[in-house]
Amino acid sequence: MSLLGLGRPSLQRLCLASRLSTSAPVRWRATLLSIRLQQRGQHNSQKPPRRFGQQSEHKSPIQQIREEQIDIIPPIARGNSDPASSSQYSEPGYDEYEAPNDPWPKVRVRYLQPAIWSFAVSAGIFSGLAYYQAKKEIEQEKKATWFQAPQWGLPTQSRAGPPSATELATRWWAELNPISKVTWGIIGANSAVHLTSFLVPRYWDLLWHIPARNVNYTNFTSMFVHSGPMHLAVNMWATYNFMLPVGYSNLFEGNGPHIGAFFLATGVLSGYAQHLTTKFAKNRRIIPEMFIRGGGASGALFGILGAFCMEYPTAQLGILFVPVSFEAQYFFPAVMLFDLIGVIRGYSFVNFGHAVSRLTLPACHIC
């Protein structure tokens, strides 16, 4: 059997195997591989047996050498191989250029630019809503100073029949207090964004924050996406429970734009805080932390919980399905300690950057 009968892919496999190491065990394995290839070349009418269920017809040399890697490189020789053997193999016609043991690309995550963007957006949110509130108050004062002419006309008669759904919704919205309007606005926005996961899932995926993407706007949009209906329902239930007492506390005094700005700015800053934790994360998982997406309103809710515990330190807080309650002044430090341990050591059952918000915060309720 001539050497040309082995075929071009087989020759490439032999050449690549010869480059891996010059040690005796490797040369012995390469000799066994060449004998096996000669035996396969004698059966031109039959396709070579495929390993591990692979069915691709066009394979690069790297893919082919991975199939025979166990036979070519012993475990001892693999750790002492020449560094040049792990170099990328580039040849026209092949799509794979990565080393076998490096499945994740090398990405340099930015931290300074997202920090500037997050603080600037938070300041812009507070400034914009403060301007809106001041403009609204000025308009109300102007209306109060103008002389109201008496209405001499006959009272308008309501149309016959029950009111329509639009009229009921308009009347219900007009009767809500400012804090409740902000609360239901947040619930409606999160529900609408979650609905897009079924209508346009490709664009919905772009709203999640992945540190390796180095995209700034997802620090804002990630607070409106949730991993599933249960995640959405629990977060919105916590929003409904805590927003009203916090909004009418001495801190916000029933100012809807103020608590709305606090919620949005806290969500942006918490998104960046989770982004920053990837700089100090220890890769204990198969997927590195920088490639794990994050989202949810739990970061903003954690800020609302902190304001609640400051304004109502003796209030009783409990956790769903746990028949025990704690005072707010002791509950909040315990939650922060749990999160700090997660940042330093990490938890195997949850992403440490989102540990508190996933487990503790949404399950809290006022007793």
Coordinates of C-alpha atoms in Angstrom, one line a residue:
M1 CA 0.0 0.0 0.0
S2 CA 1.6 3.3 -1.1
L3 CA 1.7 6.4 1.1
L4 CA -0.4 8.3 -1.3
G5 CA -3.2 5.8 -0.9
L6 CA -3.8 7.1 2.6
G7 CA -5.4 10.2 1.4
R8 CA -4.8 13.9 2.2
P9 CA -6.8 13.9 5.5
S10 CA -4.8 10.9 6.8
L11 CA -1.5 12.5 5.9
Q12 CA -2.6 15.7 7.7
R13 CA -3.4 13.6 10.8
L14 CA 0.0 12.0 10.7
C15 CA 1.8 15.3 10.3
L16 CA -0.2 17.0 13.1
A17 CA 0.5 14.0 15.3
S18 CA 4.2 14.2 14.6
R19 CA 4.2 17.8 15.7
L20 CA 2.7 17.1 19.1
S21 CA 5.7 15.7 20.8
T22 CA 9.0 13.9 20.1
S23 CA 8.9 11.6 23.1
A24 CA 9.1 7.8 22.7
P25 CA 5.5 7.0 23.8
V26 CA 4.1 9.4 21.4
R27 CA 6.1 8.1 18.5
W28 CA 5.0 4.6 19.4
R29 CA 1.4 5.7 19.3
A30 CA 1.9 7.5 16.0
T31 CA 3.3 4.2 14.5
L32 CA 0.2 2.3 15.7
L33 CA -2.0 5.0 14.2
S34 CA -0.2 4.8 10.8
I35 CA -0.7 1.0 10.7
R36 CA -4.4 1.5 11.5
L37 CA -4.8 4.0 8.7
Q38 CA -3.2 1.6 6.3
Q39 CA -5.7 -1.0 7.2
R40 CA -8.5 1.4 6.7
G41 CA -7.1 2.4 3.3
Q42 CA -7.5 -1.1 2.0
H43 CA -11.3 -0.9 2.2
N44 CA -12.0 1.9 -0.2
S45 CA -15.6 0.9 -0.7
Q46 CA -16.4 1.2 3.0
K47 CA -16.5 4.4 5.0
P48 CA -14.2 4.5 8.1
P49 CA -16.0 3.8 11.3
R50 CA -17.1 6.9 13.1
R51 CA -16.5 7.4 16.8
F52 CA -18.8 9.0 19.3
G53 CA -21.7 9.1 16.9
Q54 CA -20.2 11.8 14.7
Q55 CA -21.7 12.1 11.2
S56 CA -19.8 15.1 9.7
E57 CA -18.3 14.2 6.3
H58 CA -15.8 17.1 6.1
K59 CA -13.5 17.2 9.1
S60 CA -10.6 19.5 9.9
P61 CA -7.3 18.1 11.1
I62 CA -8.1 19.3 14.6
Q63 CA -11.4 17.4 14.7
Q64 CA -9.7 14.3 13.4
I65 CA -6.9 14.5 15.9
R66 CA -9.4 14.9 18.7
E67 CA -10.9 11.5 17.8
E68 CA -7.6 9.8 18.2
Q69 CA -6.2 12.0 21.0
I70 CA -6.6 9.3 23.6
D71 CA -4.6 6.8 21.5
I72 CA -2.0 9.3 20.4
I73 CA -1.2 11.3 23.6
P74 CA -1.0 9.4 26.9
P75 CA -2.1 11.4 30.0
I76 CA 1.6 11.9 31.2
A77 CA 2.9 13.0 27.9
R78 CA -0.1 15.3 27.3
G79 CA 1.0 17.6 30.2
N80 CA 4.6 17.8 29.1
S81 CA 4.0 18.3 25.4
D82 CA 5.6 21.0 23.4
P83 CA 3.7 24.4 23.6
A84 CA 3.9 24.6 19.9
S85 CA 1.7 21.6 19.6
S86 CA -1.3 23.6 20.9
S87 CA -0.9 26.3 18.3
Q88 CA -3.8 27.0 16.1
Y89 CA -3.9 25.2 12.8
S90 CA -4.9 27.4 10.0
E91 CA -5.5 26.1 6.5
P92 CA -8.0 27.3 3.9
G93 CA -11.1 25.2 3.8
Y94 CA -11.5 24.5 7.5
D95 CA -13.8 26.2 9.9
E96 CA -12.2 25.2 13.2
Y97 CA -9.1 26.9 14.5
E98 CA -9.5 26.6 18.3
A99 CA -7.4 24.5 20.6
P100 CA -9.2 21.4 22.0
N101 CA -8.9 22.5 25.6
D102 CA -9.9 26.2 25.1
P103 CA -13.6 26.2 24.2
W104 CA -14.3 29.8 25.5
P105 CA -12.8 32.8 23.7
K106 CA -10.5 35.2 25.4
V107 CA -12.5 38.3 26.1
R108 CA -11.4 41.4 27.9
V109 CA -14.3 42.7 29.9
R110 CA -14.5 46.5 30.4
Y111 CA -15.3 47.9 33.8
L112 CA -14.6 51.7 33.7
Q113 CA -16.8 52.5 30.8
P114 CA -19.9 50.7 32.1
A115 CA -19.3 52.4 35.5
I116 CA -19.3 55.9 33.9
W117 CA -22.4 55.0 31.8
S118 CA -24.3 53.6 34.8
F119 CA -23.7 56.6 37.0
A120 CA -24.5 59.0 34.2
V121 CA -27.8 57.2 33.4
S122 CA -28.8 57.1 37.1
A123 CA -28.1 60.8 37.5
G124 CA -30.1 61.4 34.3
I125 CA -33.1 59.4 35.6
F126 CA -33.2 61.5 38.8
S127 CA -32.7 64.8 36.9
G128 CA -35.4 64.0 34.3
L129 CA -38.0 62.8 36.8
A130 CA -37.3 65.8 39.1
Y131 CA -37.8 68.2 36.2
Y132 CA -41.1 66.4 35.3
Q133 CA -42.3 66.7 38.9
A134 CA -41.4 70.4 39.1
K135 CA -43.1 71.1 35.8
K136 CA -46.2 69.3 37.0
E137 CA -46.4 71.2 40.2
I138 CA -46.0 74.6 38.4
E139 CA -48.8 73.7 36.1
Q140 CA -51.1 72.8 39.0
E141 CA -50.3 76.1 40.7
K142 CA -51.1 78.0 37.6
K143 CA -54.4 76.3 37.3
A144 CA -55.2 77.1 40.9
T145 CA -54.6 80.9 40.4
W146 CA -56.9 81.2 37.4
F147 CA -60.5 82.2 38.0
Q148 CA -62.7 79.2 37.3
A149 CA -65.8 80.3 35.4
P150 CA -69.0 78.7 36.5
Q151 CA -70.5 76.0 34.3
W152 CA -74.1 77.1 33.4
G153 CA -74.8 74.3 31.0
L154 CA -76.9 71.3 31.8
P155 CA -75.0 68.3 33.4
T156 CA -73.9 65.8 30.8
Q157 CA -75.9 62.6 30.8
S158 CA -74.2 59.3 30.8
R159 CA -75.0 57.1 27.9
A160 CA -77.3 54.2 28.5
G161 CA -75.9 50.8 29.3
P162 CA -73.0 49.6 31.3
P163 CA -69.6 51.3 31.0
S164 CA -67.1 49.9 28.5
A165 CA -63.8 48.2 29.5
T166 CA -61.9 51.4 28.4
E167 CA -64.0 53.5 30.7
L168 CA -63.6 51.2 33.6
A169 CA -59.8 51.1 33.1
T170 CA -59.6 54.9 32.8
R171 CA -61.7 55.4 35.9
W172 CA -59.6 52.8 37.8
W173 CA -56.4 54.5 36.8
A174 CA -57.7 58.0 37.7
E175 CA -58.6 56.8 41.2
L176 CA -55.2 55.4 42.0
N177 CA -52.7 57.2 44.2
P178 CA -49.4 58.3 42.7
I179 CA -47.4 55.4 44.3
S180 CA -49.9 52.8 43.1
K181 CA -49.6 54.3 39.6
V182 CA -45.8 53.8 39.7
T183 CA -46.2 50.3 41.0
W184 CA -48.6 49.2 38.3
G185 CA -46.5 50.9 35.7
I186 CA -43.5 48.8 36.7
I187 CA -45.6 45.6 36.8
G188 CA -47.1 46.4 33.4
A189 CA -43.7 47.2 31.8
N190 CA -42.1 44.0 33.1
S191 CA -45.1 41.9 32.0
A192 CA -45.0 43.5 28.5
V193 CA -41.3 42.8 28.1
H194 CA -41.7 39.2 29.2
L195 CA -44.4 38.9 26.6
T196 CA -41.9 39.7 23.9
S197 CA -40.0 36.6 24.8
F198 CA -42.8 34.6 23.0
L199 CA -43.3 37.1 20.2
V200 CA -39.7 38.2 19.3
P201 CA -37.4 36.0 21.3
R202 CA -34.3 37.1 19.3
Y203 CA -34.7 40.7 20.4
W204 CA -35.7 39.7 23.9
D205 CA -32.4 37.9 24.3
L206 CA -30.5 41.1 23.5
L207 CA -32.0 42.7 26.7
W208 CA -30.1 40.4 29.0
H209 CA -26.8 41.5 30.4
I210 CA -23.8 39.4 29.6
P211 CA -20.5 40.9 30.8
A212 CA -18.5 39.4 27.9
R213 CA -20.6 41.4 25.3
N214 CA -19.2 44.7 26.7
V215 CA -22.6 46.4 26.0
N216 CA -23.7 49.2 28.4
Y217 CA -27.4 49.6 27.7
T218 CA -28.2 46.1 29.1
N219 CA -27.4 47.4 32.6
F220 CA -30.8 49.2 32.2
T221 CA -32.8 46.7 30.1
S222 CA -31.8 43.7 32.2
M223 CA -34.1 44.8 35.0
F224 CA -37.1 44.2 32.9
V225 CA -36.4 40.6 31.7
H226 CA -37.1 37.5 33.7
S227 CA -36.1 33.8 33.2
G228 CA -39.7 32.5 33.5
P229 CA -43.2 33.2 34.6
M230 CA -42.4 32.2 38.2
H231 CA -39.5 34.6 38.4
L232 CA -41.7 37.4 37.0
A233 CA -44.6 36.6 39.3
V234 CA -42.6 36.5 42.5
N235 CA -40.7 39.7 41.7
M236 CA -43.9 41.6 40.8
W237 CA -45.5 40.3 44.0
A238 CA -42.7 41.7 46.0
T239 CA -43.0 45.0 44.1
Y240 CA -46.7 45.2 44.9
N241 CA -46.1 44.5 48.6
F242 CA -43.2 46.9 49.3
M243 CA -43.7 49.9 47.0
L244 CA -46.7 51.3 48.7
P245 CA -45.4 51.5 52.3
V246 CA -42.0 52.7 51.1
G247 CA -43.6 55.3 48.8
Y248 CA -45.6 56.8 51.7
S249 CA -42.7 56.8 54.2
N250 CA -40.9 59.9 55.4
L251 CA -38.3 59.3 52.8
F252 CA -40.5 59.7 49.7
E253 CA -43.7 61.3 51.1
G254 CA -45.9 60.0 48.4
N255 CA -43.9 61.4 45.6
G256 CA -44.4 59.1 42.6
P257 CA -41.6 60.4 40.4
H258 CA -39.1 60.2 43.3
I259 CA -39.7 56.6 44.1
G260 CA -39.8 55.7 40.4
A261 CA -36.4 57.3 39.9
F262 CA -35.1 55.5 42.9
F263 CA -36.3 52.1 41.6
L264 CA -34.8 52.6 38.1
A265 CA -31.5 54.1 39.3
T266 CA -31.1 51.3 41.8
G267 CA -31.8 48.7 39.1
V268 CA -29.1 50.2 36.8
L269 CA -26.5 50.4 39.6
S270 CA -27.2 46.9 40.8
G271 CA -26.8 45.6 37.2
Y272 CA -23.4 47.2 37.1
A273 CA -22.5 45.8 40.6
Q274 CA -23.2 42.3 39.2
H275 CA -21.1 43.1 36.2
L276 CA -18.2 44.2 38.5
T277 CA -18.3 40.9 40.4
T278 CA -17.0 39.1 37.4
K279 CA -13.6 40.8 38.0
F280 CA -13.2 39.1 41.3
A281 CA -15.1 35.8 40.5
K282 CA -13.4 32.5 40.8
N283 CA -14.3 30.3 37.9
R284 CA -15.7 27.2 39.7
R285 CA -18.1 26.3 36.9
I286 CA -18.0 25.0 33.5
I287 CA -19.3 28.3 32.1
P288 CA -17.2 31.3 33.2
E289 CA -19.0 34.0 35.1
M290 CA -18.5 36.6 32.3
F291 CA -20.6 34.4 29.9
I292 CA -23.5 34.0 32.3
R293 CA -26.4 36.3 31.5
G294 CA -28.1 38.2 34.3
G295 CA -31.5 39.9 34.5
G296 CA -34.5 40.6 36.7
A297 CA -35.9 43.4 38.9
S298 CA -34.4 41.9 42.1
G299 CA -31.6 44.4 42.3
A300 CA -34.0 47.3 42.3
L301 CA -36.2 45.5 44.8
F302 CA -33.2 45.0 47.1
G303 CA -32.9 48.8 47.2
I304 CA -36.7 49.1 48.0
L305 CA -36.2 46.5 50.8
G306 CA -33.3 48.5 52.2
A307 CA -35.4 51.7 52.3
F308 CA -38.3 49.7 53.9
C309 CA -36.0 48.4 56.7
M310 CA -34.7 51.9 57.4
E311 CA -38.1 53.5 57.6
Y312 CA -39.8 50.6 59.4
P313 CA -37.1 49.0 61.6
T314 CA -39.5 47.2 63.9
A315 CA -41.8 45.8 61.1
Q316 CA -42.0 42.0 60.9
L317 CA -40.7 40.4 57.7
G318 CA -41.1 36.8 56.8
I319 CA -40.1 34.4 54.0
L320 CA -42.6 32.5 51.9
F321 CA -43.5 29.0 53.2
V322 CA -41.4 29.6 56.4
P323 CA -43.5 30.1 59.5
V324 CA -41.0 32.5 61.1
S325 CA -40.8 36.3 61.1
F326 CA -37.9 38.7 61.9
E327 CA -37.7 42.3 62.6
A328 CA -36.6 44.4 59.7
Q329 CA -33.6 45.9 61.5
Y330 CA -32.2 42.4 61.9
F331 CA -33.4 40.8 58.7
F332 CA -31.7 43.2 56.3
P333 CA -28.2 42.8 57.8
A334 CA -28.6 39.0 57.7
V335 CA -29.5 39.2 54.0
M336 CA -26.5 41.4 53.3
L337 CA -24.2 39.0 55.2
F338 CA -25.6 36.1 53.1
D339 CA -24.8 38.1 49.9
L340 CA -21.3 39.0 51.1
I341 CA -20.5 35.3 51.8
G342 CA -21.7 34.6 48.3
V343 CA -19.4 37.2 46.8
I344 CA -16.4 36.0 48.7
R345 CA -16.8 32.2 48.6
G346 CA -19.6 31.6 46.1
Y347 CA -22.5 29.2 46.2
S348 CA -22.7 26.1 44.1
F349 CA -26.5 26.2 43.9
V350 CA -26.9 29.8 42.6
N351 CA -24.9 32.5 40.8
F352 CA -23.2 34.4 43.7
G353 CA -23.8 37.8 42.0
H354 CA -27.6 37.2 42.2
A355 CA -27.8 35.0 45.2
V356 CA -29.8 37.3 47.5
S357 CA -32.3 38.5 44.9
R358 CA -33.0 35.0 43.6
L359 CA -33.5 33.3 46.9
T360 CA -34.3 35.7 49.7
L361 CA -35.6 39.1 48.5
P362 CA -38.5 38.0 46.2
A363 CA -39.8 35.6 48.9
C364 CA -40.0 38.4 51.6
H365 CA -43.4 39.7 52.7
I366 CA -44.7 42.0 55.4
C367 CA -46.2 40.1 58.3

